[in-house]
PDB file of C-alpha atoms in Angstrom:
ATOM      1  CA  UNK A 151    -101.585-158.061  28.267  1.00  0.00           C
ATOM      2  CA  UNK A 152     -99.650-155.512  26.280  1.00  0.00           C
ATOM      3  CA  UNK A 153    -101.199-154.375  23.153  1.00  0.00           C
ATOM      4  CA  UNK A 154     -98.114-153.326  20.993  1.00  0.00           C
ATOM      5  CA  UNK A 155     -98.804-150.284  18.269  1.00  0.00           C
ATOM      6  CA  UNK A 156     -96.835-148.538  15.947  1.00  0.00           C
ATOM      7  CA  UNK A 157     -98.588-145.150  17.712  1.00  0.00           C
ATOM      8  CA  UNK A 158     -96.136-146.006  20.632  1.00  0.00           C
ATOM      9  CA  UNK A 159     -92.553-145.148  20.022  1.00  0.00           C
ATOM     10  CA  UNK A 160     -90.942-147.915  21.928  1.00  0.00           C
ATOM     11  CA  UNK A 161     -92.822-150.627  19.391  1.00  0.00           C
ATOM     12  CA  UNK A 162     -92.293-148.344  16.457  1.00  0.00           C
ATOM     13  CA  UNK A 163     -88.755-148.340  16.913  1.00  0.00           C
ATOM     14  CA  UNK A 164     -88.761-152.245  17.985  1.00  0.00           C
ATOM     15  CA  UNK A 165     -90.268-152.551  14.286  1.00  0.00           C
ATOM     16  CA  UNK A 166     -87.597-150.623  12.527  1.00  0.00           C
ATOM     17  CA  UNK A 167     -84.826-152.674  14.395  1.00  0.00           C
ATOM     18  CA  UNK A 168     -86.649-155.928  13.590  1.00  0.00           C
ATOM     19  CA  UNK A 169     -86.457-154.619   9.873  1.00  0.00           C
ATOM     20  CA  UNK A 170     -82.768-153.749  10.069  1.00  0.00           C
ATOM     21  CA  UNK A 171     -81.787-157.373  11.147  1.00  0.00           C
ATOM     22  CA  UNK A 172     -83.253-159.040   8.114  1.00  0.00           C
ATOM     23  CA  UNK A 173     -81.279-160.472   5.611  1.00  0.00           C
ATOM     24  CA  UNK A 174     -81.352-160.948   2.207  1.00  0.00           C
ATOM     25  CA  UNK A 175     -81.402-164.642   2.187  1.00  0.00           C
ATOM     26  CA  UNK A 176     -83.380-165.192   5.525  1.00  0.00           C
ATOM     27  CA  UNK A 177     -85.266-168.249   5.513  1.00  0.00           C
ATOM     28  CA  UNK A 178     -88.994-168.268   5.620  1.00  0.00           C
ATOM     29  CA  UNK A 179     -90.872-170.443   8.180  1.00  0.00           C
ATOM     30  CA  UNK A 180     -94.005-170.723   5.932  1.00  0.00           C
ATOM     31  CA  UNK A 181     -95.524-168.645   2.762  1.00  0.00           C
ATOM     32  CA  UNK A 182     -94.469-168.053  -0.756  1.00  0.00           C
ATOM     33  CA  UNK A 183     -92.757-164.786  -0.374  1.00  0.00           C
ATOM     34  CA  UNK A 184     -89.105-164.508  -0.019  1.00  0.00           C
ATOM     35  CA  UNK A 185     -87.862-161.721   2.333  1.00  0.00           C
ATOM     36  CA  UNK A 186     -87.643-159.305  -0.236  1.00  0.00           C
ATOM     37  CA  UNK A 187     -91.333-160.020  -1.392  1.00  0.00           C
ATOM     38  CA  UNK A 188     -92.322-159.760   2.208  1.00  0.00           C
ATOM     39  CA  UNK A 189     -90.794-155.970   2.567  1.00  0.00           C
ATOM     40  CA  UNK A 190     -92.620-154.952  -0.566  1.00  0.00           C
ATOM     41  CA  UNK A 191     -95.762-156.469   0.511  1.00  0.00           C
ATOM     42  CA  UNK A 192     -95.645-154.905   3.866  1.00  0.00           C
ATOM     43  CA  UNK A 193     -94.959-151.715   2.108  1.00  0.00           C
ATOM     44  CA  UNK A 194     -97.896-152.102  -0.014  1.00  0.00           C
ATOM     45  CA  UNK A 195    -100.048-152.657   3.310  1.00  0.00           C
ATOM     46  CA  UNK A 196     -99.085-149.524   4.832  1.00  0.00           C
ATOM     47  CA  UNK A 197     -99.526-147.687   1.835  1.00  0.00           C
ATOM     48  CA  UNK A 198    -103.362-148.664   2.309  1.00  0.00           C
ATOM     49  CA  UNK A 199    -103.438-146.978   5.554  1.00  0.00           C
ATOM     50  CA  UNK A 200    -102.035-143.824   3.600  1.00  0.00           C
ATOM     51  CA  UNK A 201    -104.409-143.610   1.099  1.00  0.00           C
ATOM     52  CA  UNK A 202    -102.060-144.408  -1.687  1.00  0.00           C
ATOM     53  CA  UNK A 203    -103.516-147.753  -2.628  1.00  0.00           C
ATOM     54  CA  UNK A 204    -107.556-148.232  -2.703  1.00  0.00           C
ATOM     55  CA  UNK A 205    -108.607-151.833  -2.325  1.00  0.00           C
ATOM     56  CA  UNK A 206    -111.529-152.951  -4.195  1.00  0.00           C
ATOM     57  CA  UNK A 207    -115.396-153.485  -2.640  1.00  0.00           C
ATOM     58  CA  UNK A 208    -115.705-156.972  -1.128  1.00  0.00           C
ATOM     59  CA  UNK A 209    -119.026-158.712  -0.279  1.00  0.00           C
ATOM     60  CA  UNK A 210    -120.894-158.686   3.033  1.00  0.00           C
ATOM     61  CA  UNK A 211    -119.780-162.042   3.907  1.00  0.00           C
ATOM     62  CA  UNK A 212    -115.991-161.096   3.783  1.00  0.00           C
ATOM     63  CA  UNK A 213    -116.779-157.604   5.327  1.00  0.00           C
ATOM     64  CA  UNK A 214    -118.350-159.201   8.434  1.00  0.00           C
ATOM     65  CA  UNK A 215    -115.678-161.854   8.800  1.00  0.00           C
ATOM     66  CA  UNK A 216    -113.197-158.791   8.374  1.00  0.00           C
ATOM     67  CA  UNK A 217    -115.008-156.918  11.159  1.00  0.00           C
ATOM     68  CA  UNK A 218    -115.177-160.167  13.529  1.00  0.00           C
ATOM     69  CA  UNK A 219    -111.494-160.733  12.946  1.00  0.00           C
ATOM     70  CA  UNK A 220    -110.756-157.017  13.971  1.00  0.00           C
ATOM     71  CA  UNK A 221    -112.425-157.508  17.375  1.00  0.00           C
ATOM     72  CA  UNK A 222    -111.067-161.072  17.988  1.00  0.00           C
ATOM     73  CA  UNK A 223    -107.710-159.791  17.374  1.00  0.00           C
ATOM     74  CA  UNK A 224    -108.422-156.688  19.613  1.00  0.00           C
ATOM     75  CA  UNK A 225    -110.148-158.502  22.343  1.00  0.00           C
ATOM     76  CA  UNK A 226    -107.762-161.577  22.603  1.00  0.00           C
ATOM     77  CA  UNK A 227    -104.401-159.621  21.341  1.00  0.00           C
ATOM     78  CA  UNK A 228    -103.814-162.589  19.066  1.00  0.00           C
ATOM     79  CA  UNK A 229    -101.512-162.237  15.677  1.00  0.00           C
ATOM     80  CA  UNK A 230    -102.622-163.042  12.087  1.00  0.00           C
ATOM     81  CA  UNK A 231    -103.019-166.427  11.107  1.00  0.00           C
ATOM     82  CA  UNK A 232    -100.410-168.174   8.703  1.00  0.00           C
ATOM     83  CA  UNK A 233    -101.158-168.328   4.980  1.00  0.00           C
ATOM     84  CA  UNK A 234    -104.255-165.888   5.483  1.00  0.00           C
ATOM     85  CA  UNK A 235    -105.685-164.787   2.138  1.00  0.00           C
ATOM     86  CA  UNK A 236    -104.947-161.251   1.165  1.00  0.00           C
ATOM     87  CA  UNK A 237    -106.161-158.665  -1.749  1.00  0.00           C
ATOM     88  CA  UNK A 238    -104.759-159.413  -5.081  1.00  0.00           C
ATOM     89  CA  UNK A 239    -103.315-155.859  -4.880  1.00  0.00           C
ATOM     90  CA  UNK A 240    -101.078-156.798  -2.241  1.00  0.00           C
ATOM     91  CA  UNK A 241     -99.935-159.919  -3.427  1.00  0.00           C
ATOM     92  CA  UNK A 242     -96.076-159.808  -4.174  1.00  0.00           C
ATOM     93  CA  UNK A 243     -95.276-162.409  -6.574  1.00  0.00           C
ATOM     94  CA  UNK A 244     -92.556-160.875  -8.520  1.00  0.00           C
ATOM     95  CA  UNK A 245     -88.908-160.349  -7.983  1.00  0.00           C
ATOM     96  CA  UNK A 246     -87.721-157.227  -5.892  1.00  0.00           C
ATOM     97  CA  UNK A 247     -84.797-155.842  -4.917  1.00  0.00           C
ATOM     98  CA  UNK A 248     -83.726-156.205  -1.123  1.00  0.00           C
ATOM     99  CA  UNK A 249     -82.316-153.106  -0.287  1.00  0.00           C
ATOM    100  CA  UNK A 250     -84.656-150.990  -2.263  1.00  0.00           C
ATOM    101  CA  UNK A 251     -87.394-152.780  -0.479  1.00  0.00           C
ATOM    102  CA  UNK A 252     -86.210-152.334   2.983  1.00  0.00           C
ATOM    103  CA  UNK A 253     -85.236-148.862   2.397  1.00  0.00           C
ATOM    104  CA  UNK A 254     -88.850-148.288   0.698  1.00  0.00           C
ATOM    105  CA  UNK A 255     -90.685-149.895   3.930  1.00  0.00           C
ATOM    106  CA  UNK A 256     -88.558-147.956   6.448  1.00  0.00           C
ATOM    107  CA  UNK A 257     -89.589-144.584   4.620  1.00  0.00           C
ATOM    108  CA  UNK A 258     -93.385-145.858   4.197  1.00  0.00           C
ATOM    109  CA  UNK A 259     -93.262-146.311   8.057  1.00  0.00           C
ATOM    110  CA  UNK A 260     -92.166-143.129   8.482  1.00  0.00           C
ATOM    111  CA  UNK A 261     -94.728-141.967   6.468  1.00  0.00           C
ATOM    112  CA  UNK A 262     -97.258-143.698   8.559  1.00  0.00           C
ATOM    113  CA  UNK A 263     -96.029-142.365  11.661  1.00  0.00           C
ATOM    114  CA  UNK A 264     -96.305-138.698  10.349  1.00  0.00           C
ATOM    115  CA  UNK A 265     -99.990-139.533   8.750  1.00  0.00           C
ATOM    116  CA  UNK A 266    -100.674-140.976  12.200  1.00  0.00           C
ATOM    117  CA  UNK A 267     -99.348-138.100  14.247  1.00  0.00           C
ATOM    118  CA  UNK A 268    -101.437-135.703  11.971  1.00  0.00           C
ATOM    119  CA  UNK A 269    -104.554-137.607  12.342  1.00  0.00           C
ATOM    120  CA  UNK A 270    -104.772-138.189   8.511  1.00  0.00           C
ATOM    121  CA  UNK A 271    -105.403-142.020   8.568  1.00  0.00           C
ATOM    122  CA  UNK A 272    -108.687-143.112   6.995  1.00  0.00           C
ATOM    123  CA  UNK A 273    -111.471-143.887   9.099  1.00  0.00           C
ATOM    124  CA  UNK A 274    -112.362-147.066   7.182  1.00  0.00           C
ATOM    125  CA  UNK A 275    -110.842-150.269   5.625  1.00  0.00           C
ATOM    126  CA  UNK A 276    -112.293-152.614   3.050  1.00  0.00           C
ATOM    127  CA  UNK A 277    -111.871-155.699   5.201  1.00  0.00           C
ATOM    128  CA  UNK A 278    -112.008-154.373   8.690  1.00  0.00           C
ATOM    129  CA  UNK A 279    -114.661-151.799   8.692  1.00  0.00           C
ATOM    130  CA  UNK A 280    -114.746-148.542  10.835  1.00  0.00           C
ATOM    131  CA  UNK A 281    -111.089-147.673  11.839  1.00  0.00           C
ATOM    132  CA  UNK A 282    -109.921-145.529  14.568  1.00  0.00           C
ATOM    133  CA  UNK A 283    -106.402-144.244  14.812  1.00  0.00           C
ATOM    134  CA  UNK A 284    -105.816-146.800  17.581  1.00  0.00           C
ATOM    135  CA  UNK A 285    -107.010-149.610  15.436  1.00  0.00           C
ATOM    136  CA  UNK A 286    -104.622-148.490  12.614  1.00  0.00           C
ATOM    137  CA  UNK A 287    -101.629-148.468  14.978  1.00  0.00           C
ATOM    138  CA  UNK A 288    -102.558-151.903  16.288  1.00  0.00           C
ATOM    139  CA  UNK A 289    -103.155-153.812  13.195  1.00  0.00           C
ATOM    140  CA  UNK A 290    -100.211-152.497  11.261  1.00  0.00           C
ATOM    141  CA  UNK A 291     -98.202-153.361  14.242  1.00  0.00           C
ATOM    142  CA  UNK A 292     -99.755-156.959  13.936  1.00  0.00           C
ATOM    143  CA  UNK A 293     -98.970-157.279  10.478  1.00  0.00           C
ATOM    144  CA  UNK A 294     -95.503-156.273  10.469  1.00  0.00           C
ATOM    145  CA  UNK A 295     -95.167-158.388  13.440  1.00  0.00           C
ATOM    146  CA  UNK A 296     -96.628-161.724  11.629  1.00  0.00           C
ATOM    147  CA  UNK A 297     -94.129-161.141   8.676  1.00  0.00           C
ATOM    148  CA  UNK A 298     -91.075-160.403  10.532  1.00  0.00           C
ATOM    149  CA  UNK A 299     -91.687-163.377  12.623  1.00  0.00           C
ATOM    150  CA  UNK A 300     -92.311-165.368   9.125  1.00  0.00           C
ATOM    151  CA  UNK A 301     -88.580-164.762   8.687  1.00  0.00           C
ATOM    152  CA  UNK A 302     -87.319-165.146  12.234  1.00  0.00           C
ATOM    153  CA  UNK A 303     -86.695-161.635  13.521  1.00  0.00           C
TER     154      UNK A 303
END
């Protein structure tokens, strides 16, 4: 069972190529966001890993659910469930420019790779708890894969 990660150059490039295949009018399979909003959302999620966005504290119940979800995803290599709730700061319900959103996501993805190579990723996530470099690469890959599948790429 292959556990794909953004730390692996092959899977990093796979994600970049899939993003490049997106079209502005790509139909979604589920959810509320259009493709431009999804690109912006994915950029914001990566910015959490870069320490550019700080998520609010959550209660102990959600922390336990988040830690259990992280472990389950790592053990079973499953993806993120459809229509899973997200932090308000990461919800994109406003209009976004497709080309700008795509460019910003690709640039933020490169920043993520640089931060990872320099061992600058945080050791904690509000939902998932303690994080290693390996955790970040795996979970960020899973998140991007989830949303790219949402738009058939």
